[in-house]
Coordinates of C-alpha atoms in Angstrom, one line a residue:
M1 CA 117.7 133.9 161.8
E2 CA 121.7 133.3 162.0
V3 CA 121.1 129.7 163.1
G4 CA 118.5 129.1 159.8
M5 CA 121.2 130.4 157.8
V6 CA 123.7 128.4 158.6
V7 CA 121.5 125.1 157.9
V8 CA 120.1 126.3 155.0
V9 CA 124.1 126.4 154.1
A10 CA 124.6 123.2 155.7
A11 CA 121.2 121.0 153.4
A12 CA 122.8 122.9 150.5
K13 CA 126.2 121.5 151.0
V14 CA 124.8 117.8 151.7
L15 CA 122.4 118.7 148.2
V16 CA 125.2 120.1 146.4
S17 CA 128.0 116.4 147.6
L18 CA 125.0 114.3 146.4
W19 CA 124.7 116.7 143.5
C20 CA 128.4 115.6 143.6
V21 CA 128.4 111.7 144.2
G22 CA 125.9 111.2 141.9
A23 CA 127.1 112.4 139.1
C24 CA 130.7 110.5 139.9
C25 CA 128.9 107.4 140.4
L26 CA 126.9 108.3 137.0
A27 CA 130.3 109.5 134.9
A28 CA 132.1 106.0 136.3
Y29 CA 129.3 103.8 134.8
L30 CA 129.3 105.3 131.5
Y31 CA 133.3 105.7 131.3
R32 CA 132.9 101.0 132.5
V33 CA 129.6 100.4 130.1
V34 CA 130.6 102.5 127.1
W35 CA 133.9 102.3 127.6
V36 CA 135.8 100.0 129.3
T37 CA 134.1 97.2 128.7
P38 CA 133.6 97.0 124.9
R39 CA 137.4 97.5 125.0
R40 CA 138.0 94.5 127.1
V41 CA 136.4 92.8 125.0
L42 CA 137.5 93.2 122.2
A43 CA 140.7 92.6 123.3
E44 CA 139.8 88.9 124.2
F45 CA 139.2 89.2 120.1
R46 CA 141.9 89.9 118.7
R47 CA 144.1 87.5 121.2
Q48 CA 141.6 84.6 119.3
G49 CA 142.9 86.2 116.0
I50 CA 139.0 87.3 115.2
G51 CA 139.7 90.9 113.9
G52 CA 136.5 93.4 112.5
P53 CA 136.7 97.6 111.7
R54 CA 137.6 99.9 113.5
P55 CA 135.4 101.8 116.3
S56 CA 134.7 105.4 116.9
F57 CA 134.1 107.2 120.4
P58 CA 131.4 106.1 121.1
Y59 CA 129.3 105.4 118.0
G60 CA 131.0 102.1 117.3
N61 CA 131.1 101.3 113.0
L62 CA 127.4 103.4 113.4
A63 CA 128.5 105.8 111.0
D64 CA 130.4 103.6 108.8
M65 CA 126.8 101.3 108.2
R66 CA 125.0 104.3 108.1
D67 CA 127.2 105.4 105.0
A68 CA 127.7 102.3 103.9
I69 CA 123.8 101.8 103.2
A70 CA 123.3 105.9 101.6
A71 CA 125.9 104.1 99.0
A72 CA 124.1 101.8 99.0
K73 CA 120.3 102.9 97.8
Q74 CA 122.1 105.2 95.3
L75 CA 123.3 102.4 93.6
A76 CA 119.7 101.5 93.8
E77 CA 118.1 104.1 92.7
A78 CA 119.9 104.2 90.2
A79 CA 119.8 100.9 88.6
R80 CA 115.8 101.3 89.3
R81 CA 115.7 104.3 87.0
Q82 CA 117.9 102.9 84.4
R83 CA 115.0 99.8 84.9
R84 CA 112.0 102.7 83.9
G85 CA 113.9 104.2 81.6
R86 CA 113.9 100.3 79.4
R87 CA 110.0 99.8 79.9
E88 CA 108.8 103.4 78.7
V89 CA 111.0 102.5 75.7
G90 CA 108.9 99.2 75.7
G91 CA 111.7 97.2 76.4
G92 CA 112.4 94.9 80.2
G93 CA 109.3 94.1 82.1
G94 CA 109.0 93.5 86.0
G95 CA 111.3 90.5 86.5
G96 CA 114.1 91.0 84.2
G97 CA 117.6 91.5 86.0
I98 CA 116.4 90.2 89.7
V99 CA 119.0 88.7 91.6
H100 CA 118.5 87.0 94.9
D101 CA 120.9 88.0 96.5
Y102 CA 119.4 91.1 98.6
R103 CA 123.0 91.5 100.2
P104 CA 124.7 94.4 99.3
A105 CA 122.3 96.3 98.5
V106 CA 120.1 95.7 102.3
L107 CA 123.8 94.9 103.8
P108 CA 126.3 96.1 102.4
F109 CA 129.2 96.9 105.1
Y110 CA 128.5 93.5 106.0
E111 CA 129.8 92.0 103.0
K112 CA 132.6 94.6 102.6
W113 CA 133.6 93.8 107.0
R114 CA 134.0 89.9 105.3
K115 CA 135.8 90.1 102.6
D116 CA 138.3 92.1 104.9
Y117 CA 138.0 90.3 108.3
G118 CA 136.6 86.3 107.5
P119 CA 134.0 84.7 108.9
I120 CA 134.3 85.4 112.0
F121 CA 134.7 89.2 113.4
T122 CA 133.5 91.8 115.6
Y123 CA 131.5 94.7 115.1
S124 CA 130.2 98.0 117.8
M125 CA 126.7 99.6 117.5
G126 CA 126.9 102.2 120.8
N127 CA 129.2 100.6 123.1
V128 CA 127.5 97.6 122.4
V129 CA 129.8 94.2 120.8
F130 CA 128.6 91.8 118.4
L131 CA 130.1 88.7 117.2
H132 CA 129.4 88.1 113.2
V133 CA 129.2 84.6 113.1
S134 CA 129.6 82.8 109.5
R135 CA 132.2 79.6 110.0
P136 CA 128.7 76.6 109.1
D137 CA 131.0 75.0 112.3
V138 CA 130.6 77.5 114.9
V139 CA 127.3 78.4 113.5
R140 CA 125.9 74.7 113.8
D141 CA 127.3 74.3 117.7
I142 CA 125.1 77.0 118.3
S143 CA 122.2 75.9 116.9
L144 CA 123.3 72.4 118.5
C145 CA 123.3 74.7 122.3
V146 CA 120.4 74.2 124.5
S147 CA 122.1 76.1 127.4
L148 CA 120.3 78.9 129.2
D149 CA 123.1 80.8 128.7
L150 CA 123.3 81.5 125.9
G151 CA 119.9 83.6 125.3
K152 CA 118.5 86.1 122.9
S153 CA 120.4 89.2 122.2
S154 CA 119.2 92.5 124.1
Y155 CA 120.3 95.4 121.9
L156 CA 117.5 96.5 120.5
K157 CA 115.7 95.0 124.0
A158 CA 115.2 98.4 124.8
T159 CA 113.9 99.4 121.6
H160 CA 111.7 96.9 121.4
E161 CA 109.6 96.7 124.5
P162 CA 106.8 98.6 123.3
L163 CA 106.5 96.5 120.1
F164 CA 107.2 92.6 122.6
G165 CA 107.3 93.9 126.1
G166 CA 108.4 90.8 127.5
G167 CA 107.2 88.3 126.1
I168 CA 108.6 84.3 124.6
L169 CA 110.5 86.0 121.8
K170 CA 112.5 88.7 123.6
S171 CA 113.1 87.9 127.7
N172 CA 115.6 84.7 128.4
G173 CA 116.7 82.3 130.6
E174 CA 114.0 80.5 133.5
A175 CA 111.4 83.1 131.8
W176 CA 112.1 82.4 128.6
A177 CA 111.8 78.9 129.3
H178 CA 108.5 78.5 131.8
Q179 CA 106.7 81.0 128.4
R180 CA 107.4 78.8 126.9
K181 CA 106.2 75.3 128.9
I182 CA 103.0 77.2 127.9
I183 CA 103.1 78.0 124.6
A184 CA 104.9 74.5 123.0
R185 CA 100.9 72.1 123.4
E186 CA 99.0 74.8 122.4
F187 CA 101.0 75.0 118.7
F188 CA 100.9 70.6 118.7
L189 CA 100.2 69.0 116.0
D190 CA 96.8 68.5 116.9
K191 CA 95.5 72.0 117.7
V192 CA 97.1 72.9 114.0
K193 CA 95.0 70.4 112.4
G194 CA 92.0 72.0 114.2
M195 CA 92.5 75.3 112.6
V196 CA 93.3 74.7 108.4
D197 CA 89.3 75.4 108.5
L198 CA 90.2 78.6 109.6
M199 CA 93.1 79.2 107.1
V200 CA 90.8 77.8 104.2
D201 CA 88.3 80.7 105.8
S202 CA 90.1 83.6 105.6
A203 CA 91.7 82.6 101.7
Q204 CA 88.3 82.4 100.2
T205 CA 87.1 85.7 100.6
L206 CA 91.1 87.1 98.8
I207 CA 90.4 84.5 96.8
K208 CA 86.9 86.7 95.4
S209 CA 87.3 89.5 95.4
W210 CA 90.6 87.7 92.9
E211 CA 88.5 86.4 90.8
E212 CA 85.6 89.9 90.5
G213 CA 88.6 92.1 89.6
I214 CA 89.8 89.9 86.6
D215 CA 85.4 89.7 85.5
K216 CA 86.0 93.2 85.9
N217 CA 89.2 94.2 83.7
G218 CA 88.0 91.8 81.3
G219 CA 89.3 88.2 82.2
T220 CA 93.0 89.3 83.9
V221 CA 93.9 92.6 86.8
D222 CA 97.0 93.9 88.0
I223 CA 96.6 94.1 91.7
K224 CA 99.9 94.8 93.5
I225 CA 99.5 92.2 96.5
D226 CA 100.4 93.1 99.6
D227 CA 97.6 93.9 101.3
D228 CA 95.6 91.6 100.9
I229 CA 97.6 88.7 101.7
R230 CA 98.8 90.8 105.2
A231 CA 94.7 91.3 105.7
Y232 CA 95.0 87.2 104.6
S233 CA 96.8 86.9 107.2
A234 CA 95.6 89.3 110.2
D235 CA 92.2 87.0 109.6
V236 CA 93.1 84.1 110.0
I237 CA 95.2 84.9 113.6
S238 CA 92.3 87.1 114.3
R239 CA 90.2 84.1 114.0
T240 CA 92.7 81.6 115.9
C241 CA 92.7 84.4 118.8
F242 CA 90.1 86.1 119.3
G243 CA 87.4 83.6 118.4
S244 CA 83.9 85.8 116.1
S245 CA 85.4 88.8 118.5
Y246 CA 87.8 89.0 115.5
I247 CA 86.5 91.6 113.6
K248 CA 87.6 93.6 116.9
G249 CA 90.5 91.5 116.6
K250 CA 91.5 93.4 113.3
N251 CA 91.8 96.3 114.9
I252 CA 94.5 95.1 116.9
F253 CA 96.1 94.5 114.2
L254 CA 95.7 98.6 112.5
K255 CA 97.5 99.5 115.9
I256 CA 100.5 96.5 115.5
R257 CA 100.8 97.5 112.7
E258 CA 102.0 101.4 113.5
L259 CA 104.0 100.2 116.7
Q260 CA 105.9 98.2 114.0
K261 CA 106.6 101.2 112.3
A262 CA 107.5 103.0 115.5
V263 CA 109.3 100.6 116.5
S264 CA 111.4 99.7 113.5
K265 CA 114.7 102.2 113.5
P266 CA 116.9 101.6 116.8
N267 CA 116.9 104.3 119.2
V268 CA 120.3 105.0 120.2
L269 CA 120.3 106.1 123.4
A270 CA 118.2 103.3 125.1
E271 CA 120.2 101.4 123.6
M272 CA 124.1 102.2 124.6
T273 CA 122.6 103.1 128.4
G274 CA 119.7 100.6 128.8
L275 CA 117.3 104.4 129.3
R276 CA 114.5 104.7 127.8
V277 CA 112.2 107.2 129.8
F278 CA 113.0 110.2 128.0
P279 CA 109.6 111.6 127.0
T280 CA 110.0 111.8 123.2
K281 CA 108.2 111.6 120.4
R282 CA 109.0 108.3 119.0
N283 CA 108.7 106.9 122.0
K284 CA 105.5 109.1 122.9
Q285 CA 104.1 107.2 120.3
A286 CA 104.8 103.5 120.5
W287 CA 104.1 104.1 124.1
E288 CA 100.3 105.2 123.6
L289 CA 100.0 102.3 121.3
H290 CA 100.5 99.7 123.0
K291 CA 99.0 101.2 126.2
Q292 CA 96.0 101.0 123.1
V293 CA 96.5 97.3 121.8
H294 CA 96.7 95.9 125.7
K295 CA 93.7 97.6 126.5
L296 CA 91.3 96.0 123.3
I297 CA 93.4 92.6 124.2
L298 CA 91.6 93.0 127.7
E299 CA 88.1 93.1 126.3
I300 CA 88.2 90.5 124.0
V301 CA 88.8 88.2 126.6
K302 CA 86.2 89.9 129.2
E303 CA 83.4 89.5 126.3
S304 CA 84.9 86.0 125.5
G305 CA 83.8 84.3 128.4
E306 CA 84.1 80.6 128.0
E307 CA 84.8 81.0 124.1
R308 CA 87.8 78.6 123.0
N309 CA 89.2 80.5 121.1
L310 CA 94.3 80.4 121.6
L311 CA 92.9 83.0 123.8
R312 CA 91.5 81.7 126.1
A313 CA 93.1 78.1 125.6
I314 CA 96.7 80.1 126.7
L315 CA 94.6 82.2 129.4
L316 CA 94.1 78.8 130.4
S317 CA 97.3 77.2 130.4
A318 CA 98.0 80.3 132.0
S319 CA 95.8 80.1 135.0
S320 CA 97.1 76.4 135.6
C321 CA 101.1 76.6 136.2
K322 CA 100.2 79.7 138.3
V323 CA 101.4 82.6 135.5
E324 CA 100.2 85.9 136.0
L325 CA 97.2 87.3 133.4
A326 CA 99.8 89.8 131.8
E327 CA 101.9 86.9 130.7
A328 CA 99.0 85.2 128.6
E329 CA 98.3 88.1 127.3
N330 CA 102.4 89.1 126.4
F331 CA 102.0 86.0 124.1
I332 CA 98.9 86.9 122.6
V333 CA 100.3 89.8 121.6
D334 CA 104.1 88.2 120.4
N335 CA 101.8 86.5 118.0
C336 CA 100.5 88.9 116.6
K337 CA 102.7 90.9 116.2
R338 CA 104.2 88.0 114.1
Y339 CA 101.7 87.6 111.9
E340 CA 103.4 89.8 109.4
S341 CA 106.3 87.0 108.6
T342 CA 104.0 85.0 107.2
A343 CA 102.6 87.3 105.3
V344 CA 105.6 88.5 104.1
T345 CA 107.3 85.0 102.9
A346 CA 103.2 84.3 100.9
A347 CA 104.5 88.1 98.6
W348 CA 107.3 86.4 98.1
C349 CA 106.8 82.6 97.1
L350 CA 103.7 84.6 94.8
M351 CA 106.8 86.4 93.2
L352 CA 108.9 84.3 92.7
L353 CA 106.7 81.2 91.1
G354 CA 105.3 85.0 88.7
L355 CA 108.3 85.1 87.7
H356 CA 108.6 81.6 87.8
P357 CA 105.6 79.6 86.1
E358 CA 107.3 76.3 85.4
W359 CA 106.7 75.6 89.4
Q360 CA 102.8 77.1 88.9
D361 CA 102.1 74.6 86.1
R362 CA 104.2 71.7 88.7
V363 CA 102.4 72.3 92.0
R364 CA 99.3 72.1 90.0
E365 CA 100.3 68.6 89.5
E366 CA 102.3 67.5 93.2
V367 CA 101.6 68.4 95.4
Q368 CA 105.3 67.6 97.3
E369 CA 106.1 70.6 95.2
L370 CA 104.6 73.4 97.1
T371 CA 106.7 72.4 100.2
M372 CA 109.4 72.1 98.2
V373 CA 108.6 75.7 96.7
I374 CA 107.8 77.1 100.2
Q375 CA 111.8 76.0 101.2
E376 CA 112.9 77.2 98.4
T377 CA 111.7 81.0 99.1
L378 CA 112.2 81.0 102.7
R379 CA 116.0 79.9 101.9
L380 CA 116.5 82.8 99.1
Y381 CA 114.3 85.4 101.0
P382 CA 114.0 84.6 104.9
A383 CA 111.8 87.3 106.6
G384 CA 114.5 87.3 109.8
A385 CA 117.7 88.9 108.3
F386 CA 119.2 87.3 112.0
V387 CA 119.7 84.6 114.3
S388 CA 120.7 86.5 117.7
R389 CA 122.0 85.0 120.3
Q390 CA 123.9 86.7 123.4
A391 CA 126.0 85.1 126.1
L392 CA 124.9 85.2 129.1
Q393 CA 127.9 83.3 130.4
E394 CA 131.3 82.8 129.1
L395 CA 130.8 80.3 126.4
K396 CA 132.3 78.1 123.7
F397 CA 131.8 77.7 120.4
G398 CA 133.8 75.8 117.7
G399 CA 137.2 76.5 119.2
V400 CA 135.4 80.7 119.2
H401 CA 135.3 81.9 123.2
I402 CA 132.3 84.6 123.6
P403 CA 132.6 85.9 126.5
K404 CA 129.9 87.5 128.5
G405 CA 127.6 89.9 127.4
V406 CA 128.1 89.7 124.1
N407 CA 125.6 89.8 121.0
I408 CA 126.3 87.2 118.1
Y409 CA 124.4 87.9 115.2
I410 CA 123.9 84.7 112.7
P411 CA 123.3 86.4 109.2
V412 CA 121.0 83.9 108.0
S413 CA 121.0 84.8 104.8
T414 CA 124.6 84.6 104.2
M415 CA 124.3 80.7 105.6
H416 CA 121.1 80.6 102.7
L417 CA 123.1 81.3 100.0
D418 CA 127.1 79.6 101.1
P419 CA 127.7 77.5 97.3
N420 CA 129.8 76.0 99.5
L421 CA 126.6 74.1 101.7
W422 CA 124.4 74.6 98.8
G423 CA 125.8 73.7 95.4
P424 CA 127.5 76.7 92.7
D425 CA 124.1 77.5 91.1
V426 CA 123.1 79.0 94.9
K427 CA 122.0 82.3 93.4
E428 CA 119.4 80.8 92.4
F429 CA 116.0 79.9 92.5
N430 CA 115.4 75.8 92.5
P431 CA 113.0 73.5 94.5
E432 CA 114.9 70.5 93.6
R433 CA 117.5 71.2 95.9
F434 CA 114.7 70.8 98.2
S435 CA 113.8 67.1 96.9
N436 CA 116.1 65.0 97.4
A437 CA 117.7 65.7 101.2
Q438 CA 116.3 67.3 103.8
P439 CA 119.5 70.8 104.5
Q440 CA 121.8 70.6 107.1
L441 CA 120.8 72.3 110.5
H442 CA 123.0 74.7 110.3
S443 CA 123.1 75.5 106.7
Y444 CA 119.0 76.9 106.8
L445 CA 117.4 78.9 109.1
P446 CA 114.0 80.4 108.9
F447 CA 112.8 79.7 111.5
G448 CA 116.2 80.0 113.5
A449 CA 117.6 77.8 115.4
G450 CA 118.5 75.5 118.1
A451 CA 116.3 75.4 121.4
R452 CA 114.7 79.0 120.1
T453 CA 113.1 77.6 116.9
C454 CA 110.0 79.4 116.0
L455 CA 107.4 77.8 117.8
G456 CA 104.4 78.6 114.9
Q457 CA 106.8 77.8 112.0
G458 CA 104.0 74.3 111.6
F459 CA 101.6 77.3 112.2
A460 CA 102.7 78.7 109.5
M461 CA 103.4 76.9 107.0
A462 CA 99.9 75.4 107.3
E463 CA 98.6 78.7 106.5
L464 CA 101.4 79.5 103.6
K465 CA 100.7 76.0 102.1
T466 CA 97.0 76.8 102.0
L467 CA 96.7 79.7 100.9
I468 CA 99.2 79.1 98.2
S469 CA 97.6 75.9 97.3
L470 CA 93.8 77.8 97.2
I471 CA 95.9 80.9 95.0
I472 CA 97.6 77.7 92.7
S473 CA 94.8 76.3 91.9
K474 CA 92.4 79.1 90.6
F475 CA 94.9 82.0 89.3
V476 CA 98.2 81.4 85.8
L477 CA 100.0 84.4 87.8
K478 CA 102.7 86.2 85.9
L479 CA 105.3 88.9 87.5
S480 CA 103.7 92.5 86.4
P481 CA 105.7 94.5 84.7
N482 CA 105.3 97.5 87.1
Y483 CA 106.8 94.8 90.2
E484 CA 109.8 96.4 91.0
H485 CA 112.9 94.1 93.2
S486 CA 113.7 95.5 96.3
P487 CA 114.3 94.1 99.0
T488 CA 114.8 96.1 102.0
L489 CA 115.2 95.3 105.8
K490 CA 112.4 97.0 108.1
L491 CA 111.4 95.0 111.4
I492 CA 111.8 92.2 108.9
V493 CA 113.7 91.1 104.8
E494 CA 110.2 92.8 102.9
P495 CA 109.4 94.0 99.3
E496 CA 110.6 98.1 99.5
F497 CA 107.4 98.1 96.4
G498 CA 105.4 95.6 97.4
V499 CA 104.6 92.7 94.4
D500 CA 103.0 93.9 90.8
L501 CA 101.5 90.3 90.2
T502 CA 99.4 89.8 87.1
L503 CA 95.9 87.0 87.4
T504 CA 94.5 85.7 84.9
R505 CA 91.9 83.1 86.0
V506 CA 93.1 79.0 85.3
Q507 CA 91.1 76.8 82.7
G508 CA 90.8 73.8 82.4
E509 CA 91.7 70.0 84.3
V510 CA 92.2 71.4 88.6
V511 CA 89.2 74.5 88.4
N512 CA 86.6 71.1 86.8
E513 CA 87.1 68.9 88.8
Q514 CA 87.2 71.2 91.5
M515 CA 89.9 70.1 93.6
V516 CA 93.0 72.4 95.3
Y517 CA 95.6 70.2 95.9
V518 CA 97.3 71.0 99.5
N519 CA 100.6 69.8 100.2
I520 CA 99.5 69.7 104.1
I521 CA 100.4 65.9 104.2
W522 CA 101.5 65.3 108.1
L523 CA 97.6 66.8 108.9
S524 CA 95.9 64.2 107.0
C525 CA 98.5 61.5 106.8
E526 CA 100.4 59.4 109.5
Y527 CA 103.6 58.6 108.3
Q528 CA 106.7 56.9 110.2
K529 CA 110.0 58.5 107.8
A530 CA 109.7 61.2 105.2
T531 CA 112.3 60.9 102.4
Y532 CA 113.0 63.5 99.9
T533 CA 113.5 61.6 97.2
G534 CA 111.1 63.3 94.9
N535 CA 107.5 62.4 97.3
I536 CA 107.3 61.6 101.0
K537 CA 106.6 58.6 101.4
V538 CA 104.1 57.6 104.0
N539 CA 102.2 54.0 105.6
A540 CA 99.4 55.4 106.1
C541 CA 96.2 57.6 104.8
Q542 CA 93.5 58.9 106.9
R543 CA 90.4 61.1 106.0
S544 CA 90.3 63.7 108.3
Q545 CA 87.4 66.8 109.3
E546 CA 86.0 69.1 106.6
P547 CA 87.5 70.4 105.8
K548 CA 88.3 67.0 103.7
I549 CA 91.4 65.0 102.7
V550 CA 91.2 62.4 99.6
C551 CA 94.4 60.7 99.2
Q552 CA 95.2 58.7 96.4
E553 CA 97.7 55.6 96.6
R554 CA 99.3 55.5 93.7
G555 CA 101.9 52.9 94.1
S556 CA 104.2 54.0 96.7
Q557 CA 103.4 57.5 96.8
H558 CA 100.2 59.3 97.8
R559 CA 98.7 61.7 96.8
C560 CA 96.6 64.1 99.2
M561 CA 93.8 66.8 97.5
M562 CA 91.9 69.0 100.1
N563 CA 88.2 69.0 98.6
M564 CA 87.2 73.1 98.8
L565 CA 84.1 73.7 96.9

């Protein structure tokens, strides 16, 4: 008995010792991660003359950020109440008082810190140190960097893991380069050209429903367009990725929409510790939705067999490069999860056209005008609020030394609204600014920057041009008095209360000729050099496959039209 007790006591002592050692190691790890490393990094920036707000332990500057957002929301709500009051007494409308600068409402803390500390400053969220950069020379150097030592920011990776997993959007280094090599070939020009028919078919469904609404309401109808635009974008990617299984693909988008909402707020504990295994209500919801999405995709893979679609093409490309099926799945999931960016951009573009009817007339008259309108929309309302990067090794840009591990955030809206880069009318909707010259690389970042520029931007632009050209050819848009201008940042910058438009049918030449002008010149015309002198000049124009592109030569210019009927 005494021997047994001795053994038990000895075992207990060992367990206590192990527990103490584990607790000490955990405490040392947390002390280093939460306290020592962030302060060493901040001290390095202070030595370079780079300041920033003082962080508080353990949440950094999160309290300051939340207070600023709360104050901005109170001001925005007061302004909305005033606008509603004016509408009730018969004054004002949906477009009254719109300012195309959402920064004071959406990112008020950044604006304050920029005024206090200049275009480069540091701040902290928990133990994560950020370098906020809006100085053009530093942004230019970052944009030109192709080194794998500059990767995607790891902040929010834990929060967003159920949504993006290990796909190309969040991966770094060789894993990112390998995935990009596989995926890029599926977005070459010849591949995108073959997808336009699907975009047209999807757009026709939306057009028909709006026409029916107008007919039922005596020639004019008020529509909140957001759900219809999302349905179009989801339909395009469903048809492209899943082929004949696109209806089941739509179920994937419903799940993804729920998943986006579940991970839209940062999980501070996960980001600070790197631990994401706590079974909180939100985590369990995200994990379950993630499993459902992957299950649906696997079902479609089995059902599609040898059918040619983007999913099958990616799988074949992956198998030829000896890539696991899971990586190919990740691409499809990532692509599906980004469909909302295109839909939101289309909504912003139609809002701006409703606010500026003169540009609707110009788009109907001249094909090149639509590209300018979309470019200006992406300047004023880029879907991504930031270009985020992380120094995976020590780096230097524009004379600024950046320690390993630092997250670099470039505020896209600040670069897009810099009067030194864009002129004194920077906060006005003026597509003409894109008629004379292409913007500088570092001043225009709607699709990201550098080697990590969005692979699907050609696909997204074709989708936008197809939809908006069809809508403008069929309808006259006017911003509804019910429209509330309130950009908000969730995963992307979107209209908080949606976009309300008043629609009537277009009368006259465009409808009578049964022609739709589509600004996808690169889908129908081969050209050696594009110059922005009012129109793109091309050296050759060829008729494509259905839908038919008609190119008419007018002196040194070409007009390209698409016959949809």
